[in-house]
mmCIF file of C-alpha atoms in Angstrom:
data_model
loop_
_atom_site.group_PDB
_atom_site.id
_atom_site.type_symbol
_atom_site.label_atom_id
_atom_site.label_comp_id
_atom_site.label_asym_id
_atom_site.label_seq_id
_atom_site.Cartn_x
_atom_site.Cartn_y
_atom_site.Cartn_z
ATOM 1 C CA THR A 1 -0.065 -0.052 0.022
ATOM 2 C CA ILE A 2 3.000 2.293 -0.171
ATOM 3 C CA GLY A 3 2.276 5.192 -2.323
ATOM 4 C CA TRP A 4 -1.387 4.853 -2.318
ATOM 5 C CA GLY A 5 -3.354 8.048 -1.389
ATOM 6 C CA VAL A 6 -6.376 6.209 -0.009
ATOM 7 C CA VAL A 7 -6.844 2.458 0.884
ATOM 8 C CA ASP A 8 -10.435 1.487 1.026
ATOM 9 C CA PHE A 9 -11.472 -2.164 2.019
ATOM 10 C CA ASP A 10 -14.650 -3.308 0.475
ATOM 11 C CA TRP A 11 -17.068 -5.595 2.224
ATOM 12 C CA SER A 12 -16.488 -8.472 -0.237
ATOM 13 C CA ASN A 13 -12.615 -8.602 0.632
ATOM 14 C CA ALA A 14 -11.624 -11.950 1.794
ATOM 15 C CA LYS A 15 -15.018 -13.410 1.163
ATOM 16 C CA SER A 16 -13.576 -16.966 0.661
ATOM 17 C CA ILE A 17 -12.516 -16.731 4.179
ATOM 18 C CA TRP A 18 -15.288 -15.034 6.181
ATOM 19 C CA ALA A 19 -18.004 -16.809 4.302
ATOM 20 C CA LYS A 20 -16.944 -20.190 5.828
ATOM 21 C CA GLN A 21 -16.910 -18.844 9.411
ATOM 22 C CA LYS A 22 -19.668 -19.743 11.843
ATOM 23 C CA PRO A 23 -20.949 -17.133 12.202
ATOM 24 C CA MET A 24 -19.507 -15.112 9.463
ATOM 25 C CA ASN A 25 -17.105 -12.446 10.576
ATOM 26 C CA ASP A 26 -16.650 -9.961 7.621
ATOM 27 C CA GLU A 27 -16.602 -6.905 9.872
ATOM 28 C CA GLU A 28 -13.774 -8.215 11.971
ATOM 29 C CA LEU A 29 -11.689 -9.219 9.068
ATOM 30 C CA LEU A 30 -12.004 -5.731 7.480
ATOM 31 C CA PHE A 31 -10.645 -4.268 10.621
ATOM 32 C CA GLN A 32 -7.809 -6.729 10.668
ATOM 33 C CA GLN A 33 -6.930 -5.438 7.139
ATOM 34 C CA VAL A 34 -7.023 -1.861 8.515
ATOM 35 C CA LEU A 35 -4.628 -2.860 11.310
ATOM 36 C CA MET A 36 -2.244 -4.627 8.889
ATOM 37 C CA THR A 37 -2.151 -1.803 6.539
ATOM 38 C CA THR A 38 -1.625 0.870 9.110
ATOM 39 C CA ALA A 39 1.057 -1.165 10.886
ATOM 40 C CA ALA A 40 2.962 -1.547 7.425
ATOM 41 C CA THR A 41 2.533 2.100 6.223
ATOM 42 C CA LYS A 42 2.776 4.758 8.730
ATOM 43 C CA ASN A 43 0.049 7.558 8.505
ATOM 44 C CA ALA A 44 -1.846 5.591 5.847
ATOM 45 C CA THR A 45 -5.271 6.899 4.933
ATOM 46 C CA VAL A 46 -7.610 4.006 5.299
ATOM 47 C CA TRP A 47 -11.343 3.806 4.588
ATOM 48 C CA VAL A 48 -13.953 1.008 5.343
ATOM 49 C CA TYR A 49 -17.027 0.022 3.544
ATOM 50 C CA ARG A 50 -20.528 0.524 4.973
ATOM 51 C CA ASN A 51 -23.828 0.008 3.046
ATOM 52 C CA SER A 52 -26.261 2.624 3.688
ATOM 53 C CA ILE A 53 -29.494 0.823 2.712
ATOM 54 C CA TYR A 54 -28.751 -2.953 2.910
ATOM 55 C CA ALA A 55 -28.221 -4.702 6.147
ATOM 56 C CA TYR A 56 -25.472 -7.225 5.779
ATOM 57 C CA PRO A 57 -25.806 -10.090 8.276
ATOM 58 C CA TRP A 58 -22.118 -11.055 7.873
ATOM 59 C CA TYR A 59 -21.341 -7.873 9.812
ATOM 60 C CA THR A 60 -21.621 -8.532 13.489
ATOM 61 C CA SER A 61 -23.014 -5.146 14.226
ATOM 62 C CA VAL A 62 -25.853 -5.806 11.913
ATOM 63 C CA ARG A 63 -26.442 -9.479 12.876
ATOM 64 C CA THR A 64 -27.059 -8.549 16.366
ATOM 65 C CA THR A 65 -29.999 -6.448 15.294
ATOM 66 C CA LEU A 66 -31.367 -9.285 13.050
ATOM 67 C CA ASP A 67 -31.032 -11.755 15.795
ATOM 68 C CA ASP A 68 -32.967 -9.630 18.289
ATOM 69 C CA PRO A 69 -36.882 -9.435 17.511
ATOM 70 C CA ALA A 70 -37.016 -6.141 19.296
ATOM 71 C CA TYR A 71 -35.492 -4.523 16.192
ATOM 72 C CA SER A 72 -38.163 -5.808 13.849
ATOM 73 C CA PRO A 73 -39.593 -2.401 13.139
ATOM 74 C CA TRP A 74 -36.225 -1.263 11.716
ATOM 75 C CA PHE A 75 -36.388 -3.752 8.735
ATOM 76 C CA ILE A 76 -38.575 -3.785 5.618
ATOM 77 C CA LYS A 77 -40.756 -6.941 5.549
ATOM 78 C CA PHE A 78 -41.911 -9.268 2.727
ATOM 79 C CA LYS A 79 -45.547 -8.612 1.716
ATOM 80 C CA PRO A 80 -47.843 -10.958 3.685
ATOM 81 C CA GLN A 81 -49.016 -13.018 0.850
ATOM 82 C CA ALA A 82 -46.987 -15.081 -1.879
ATOM 83 C CA PRO A 83 -45.764 -15.100 -4.452
ATOM 84 C CA TRP A 84 -42.250 -13.862 -3.596
ATOM 85 C CA PHE A 85 -39.439 -13.775 -6.061
ATOM 86 C CA SER A 86 -36.727 -14.005 -3.355
ATOM 87 C CA PRO A 87 -36.710 -17.026 -1.193
ATOM 88 C CA LYS A 88 -37.634 -16.383 2.565
ATOM 89 C CA CYS A 89 -35.891 -19.651 3.813
ATOM 90 C CA ASP A 90 -32.585 -21.456 3.817
ATOM 91 C CA ASP A 91 -33.475 -24.983 3.084
ATOM 92 C CA ASN A 92 -30.174 -26.345 4.016
ATOM 93 C CA TYR A 93 -31.342 -26.387 7.714
ATOM 94 C CA SER A 94 -33.896 -28.745 9.066
ATOM 95 C CA PRO A 95 -36.314 -27.243 9.682
ATOM 96 C CA PRO A 96 -35.615 -24.516 7.209
ATOM 97 C CA LYS A 97 -34.286 -21.291 8.558
ATOM 98 C CA CYS A 98 -36.747 -18.516 7.423
ATOM 99 C CA SER A 99 -37.206 -14.721 8.020
ATOM 100 C CA ASP A 100 -40.195 -12.532 7.246
ATOM 101 C CA TYR A 101 -37.604 -9.587 6.997
ATOM 102 C CA TYR A 102 -37.208 -8.859 3.141
ATOM 103 C CA HIS A 103 -33.898 -10.278 1.926
ATOM 104 C CA MET A 104 -32.435 -11.162 -1.477
ATOM 105 C CA GLN A 105 -29.677 -13.185 -2.574
ATOM 106 C CA GLU A 106 -27.621 -10.423 -4.331
ATOM 107 C CA GLN A 107 -23.884 -11.261 -4.079
ATOM 108 C CA THR A 108 -24.707 -13.564 -1.163
ATOM 109 C CA PRO A 109 -22.657 -16.653 -0.098
ATOM 110 C CA GLY A 110 -24.326 -20.036 -0.486
ATOM 111 C CA TYR A 111 -23.976 -23.604 0.309
ATOM 112 C CA PRO A 112 -22.539 -25.429 -1.456
ATOM 113 C CA HIS A 113 -21.997 -22.789 -3.929
ATOM 114 C CA GLY A 114 -22.975 -19.057 -4.073
ATOM 115 C CA ASP A 115 -21.384 -15.603 -4.416
ATOM 116 C CA GLY A 116 -18.766 -17.004 -1.873
ATOM 117 C CA ASP A 117 -19.032 -20.668 -0.817
ATOM 118 C CA CYS A 118 -19.977 -21.598 2.720
ATOM 119 C CA ALA A 119 -18.613 -24.484 4.694
ATOM 120 C CA ALA A 120 -20.847 -27.492 5.406
ATOM 121 C CA PRO A 121 -23.605 -27.969 6.386
ATOM 122 C CA ALA A 122 -24.933 -24.483 5.659
ATOM 123 C CA CYS A 123 -24.127 -20.679 5.776
ATOM 124 C CA ASP A 124 -24.201 -19.127 9.104
ATOM 125 C CA CYS A 125 -25.601 -15.572 9.317
ATOM 126 C CA GLY A 126 -27.136 -16.106 12.876
ATOM 127 C CA THR A 127 -30.663 -16.757 13.284
ATOM 128 C CA ALA A 128 -31.678 -15.377 9.944
ATOM 129 C CA PRO A 129 -30.881 -16.719 6.534
ATOM 130 C CA CYS A 130 -28.092 -15.040 4.670
ATOM 131 C CA GLY A 131 -28.973 -12.167 2.157
ATOM 132 C CA PHE A 132 -29.141 -8.478 1.544
ATOM 133 C CA TYR A 133 -31.658 -7.266 4.103
ATOM 134 C CA LEU A 134 -33.227 -3.695 3.787
ATOM 135 C CA TRP A 135 -33.327 -1.088 6.596
ATOM 136 C CA ASN A 136 -36.461 1.026 7.186
ATOM 137 C CA HIS A 137 -34.978 4.468 7.491
ATOM 138 C CA SER A 138 -38.431 5.867 8.411
ATOM 139 C CA SER A 139 -38.810 3.988 11.550
ATOM 140 C CA THR A 140 -39.439 6.005 14.654
ATOM 141 C CA VAL A 141 -39.417 3.023 17.078
ATOM 142 C CA ILE A 142 -37.002 3.365 20.063
ATOM 143 C CA VAL A 143 -35.148 0.066 20.560
ATOM 144 C CA HIS A 144 -33.122 -0.633 23.728
ATOM 145 C CA GLY A 145 -32.960 3.287 24.217
ATOM 146 C CA GLN A 146 -31.814 4.107 20.695
ATOM 147 C CA SER A 147 -33.572 5.516 17.645
ATOM 148 C CA PHE A 148 -32.701 4.066 14.370
ATOM 149 C CA ARG A 149 -30.655 7.158 13.376
ATOM 150 C CA ASP A 150 -28.749 7.035 16.695
ATOM 151 C CA TRP A 151 -27.944 3.288 16.070
ATOM 152 C CA PHE A 152 -27.074 3.815 12.316
ATOM 153 C CA ILE A 153 -24.565 6.628 13.158
ATOM 154 C CA ASN A 154 -23.200 5.573 16.532
ATOM 155 C CA SER A 155 -23.520 1.855 16.664
ATOM 156 C CA TYR A 156 -23.050 1.024 12.946
ATOM 157 C CA MET A 157 -20.977 3.466 11.190
ATOM 158 C CA PHE A 158 -19.115 4.574 14.225
ATOM 159 C CA ASN A 159 -18.809 1.444 16.071
ATOM 160 C CA GLU A 160 -15.341 0.354 17.345
ATOM 161 C CA VAL A 161 -14.243 -0.016 13.721
ATOM 162 C CA GLY A 162 -15.515 3.220 12.360
ATOM 163 C CA SER A 163 -14.556 5.294 15.483
ATOM 164 C CA SER A 164 -10.959 3.915 15.416
ATOM 165 C CA PRO A 165 -8.340 6.612 14.859
ATOM 166 C CA LEU A 166 -6.781 4.103 12.277
ATOM 167 C CA VAL A 167 -9.897 4.630 10.061
ATOM 168 C CA SER A 168 -9.839 7.872 8.260
ATOM 169 C CA GLY A 169 -13.235 7.428 6.402
ATOM 170 C CA PHE A 170 -15.777 5.442 4.681
ATOM 171 C CA PHE A 171 -17.333 4.369 1.351
ATOM 172 C CA TRP A 172 -21.085 4.577 1.877
ATOM 173 C CA ASP A 173 -22.763 2.499 -0.721
ATOM 174 C CA ASP A 174 -26.046 2.547 -2.387
ATOM 175 C CA PHE A 175 -29.207 4.799 -1.840
ATOM 176 C CA TRP A 176 -32.975 4.729 -1.431
ATOM 177 C CA PRO A 177 -34.338 5.399 -4.913
ATOM 178 C CA GLY A 178 -37.526 7.407 -4.290
ATOM 179 C CA LYS A 179 -40.735 6.591 -6.135
ATOM 180 C CA SER A 180 -39.039 4.962 -9.086
ATOM 181 C CA GLY A 181 -38.261 1.896 -7.006
ATOM 182 C CA ASN A 182 -35.161 1.351 -9.037
ATOM 183 C CA PHE A 183 -32.784 0.046 -6.201
ATOM 184 C CA PRO A 184 -29.104 -0.279 -6.864
ATOM 185 C CA ASP A 185 -27.337 -3.553 -6.660
ATOM 186 C CA ALA A 186 -30.592 -5.444 -6.853
ATOM 187 C CA SER A 187 -30.362 -7.550 -9.907
ATOM 188 C CA ALA A 188 -30.975 -10.760 -7.857
ATOM 189 C CA GLY A 189 -34.211 -9.475 -6.388
ATOM 190 C CA LYS A 190 -37.391 -7.759 -7.111
ATOM 191 C CA ILE A 191 -37.726 -5.503 -4.102
ATOM 192 C CA VAL A 192 -40.894 -3.585 -4.862
ATOM 193 C CA GLN A 193 -42.732 -6.558 -6.023
ATOM 194 C CA ASP A 194 -41.724 -8.754 -2.854
ATOM 195 C CA THR A 195 -42.468 -5.952 -0.279
ATOM 196 C CA GLY A 196 -45.414 -4.459 -1.851
ATOM 197 C CA MET A 197 -44.193 -0.877 -1.143
ATOM 198 C CA THR A 198 -46.096 1.914 -2.896
ATOM 199 C CA PRO A 199 -44.617 4.935 -4.533
ATOM 200 C CA ASN A 200 -45.503 6.973 -1.474
ATOM 201 C CA ASP A 201 -43.967 4.415 0.705
ATOM 202 C CA LEU A 202 -40.726 4.488 -1.210
ATOM 203 C CA GLN A 203 -40.674 8.331 -1.155
ATOM 204 C CA SER A 204 -41.328 8.563 2.486
ATOM 205 C CA ILE A 205 -38.462 6.237 3.280
ATOM 206 C CA THR A 206 -36.105 7.974 0.754
ATOM 207 C CA ASP A 207 -36.879 11.307 2.501
ATOM 208 C CA ALA A 208 -35.932 9.758 5.901
ATOM 209 C CA TYR A 209 -32.852 8.162 4.335
ATOM 210 C CA ASP A 210 -31.737 11.483 2.997
ATOM 211 C CA ALA A 211 -32.232 13.179 6.435
ATOM 212 C CA ASN A 212 -30.225 10.355 8.095
ATOM 213 C CA MET A 213 -27.529 10.602 5.594
ATOM 214 C CA ALA A 214 -27.320 14.317 6.150
ATOM 215 C CA ALA A 215 -27.004 13.854 9.842
ATOM 216 C CA LEU A 216 -24.278 11.146 9.238
ATOM 217 C CA LYS A 217 -22.212 13.553 6.956
ATOM 218 C CA ALA A 218 -22.220 16.301 9.599
ATOM 219 C CA TYR A 219 -21.301 13.771 12.332
ATOM 220 C CA THR A 220 -18.490 12.311 10.149
ATOM 221 C CA LEU A 221 -16.966 15.778 9.503
ATOM 222 C CA SER A 222 -17.294 16.712 13.116
ATOM 223 C CA LYS A 223 -14.995 13.722 13.863
ATOM 224 C CA GLY A 224 -12.380 14.699 11.306
ATOM 225 C CA LYS A 225 -13.227 11.862 8.958
ATOM 226 C CA PHE A 226 -14.397 11.901 5.449
ATOM 227 C CA SER A 227 -16.284 9.705 2.749
ATOM 228 C CA TRP A 228 -16.049 9.040 -0.887
ATOM 229 C CA GLN A 229 -19.592 10.432 -1.358
ATOM 230 C CA MET A 230 -18.366 13.804 -0.040
ATOM 231 C CA LEU A 231 -16.060 14.204 -3.119
ATOM 232 C CA TRP A 232 -18.898 15.620 -5.164
#
């Protein structure tokens, strides 16, 4: 990394390693890469990946919320009645491991094969199946003393990884698309069809998302950090 202006570690780095762990430990391995890089290159500018709309259960900070039913209002759900394009269950378990929280198999590890191969007997993302889950940025429900925005900024973005002095900034990926419903990185799913969200639902959550991201940007700058999305 000598000579690089910015080193940014993507969530999919070392997927062949963390996809086989039980449970998966992507977030911890990202920070290990930060530690290795900053140890090898003094004063390196290192950023880490954080998705801003999809909840990745291979991140421990996210998995803890998926494993706790109290956080249910913070997640978008599948519509009540089938058909659904994306599977709700991982049938490698007996009985199958299922979730009513919307999730799709975009870039998701699988067993025996997926976008990253899990170890036998099945992928381990905690109590929920693996997949891209979807946060409800408009939720006003307080869970364990935190609002969604408080958790999103302080316990997800700025957890022990994001708040580390070794981490200089972030890559914040993806966005809520407004009434169009054209979600990014969603080729493996049909989000609007599977959730039943209306154009007004989409716009309401997009407005809340924009407000949460504005608060995140202000907080990030106040901590002397930066993000790729602030370059324009």
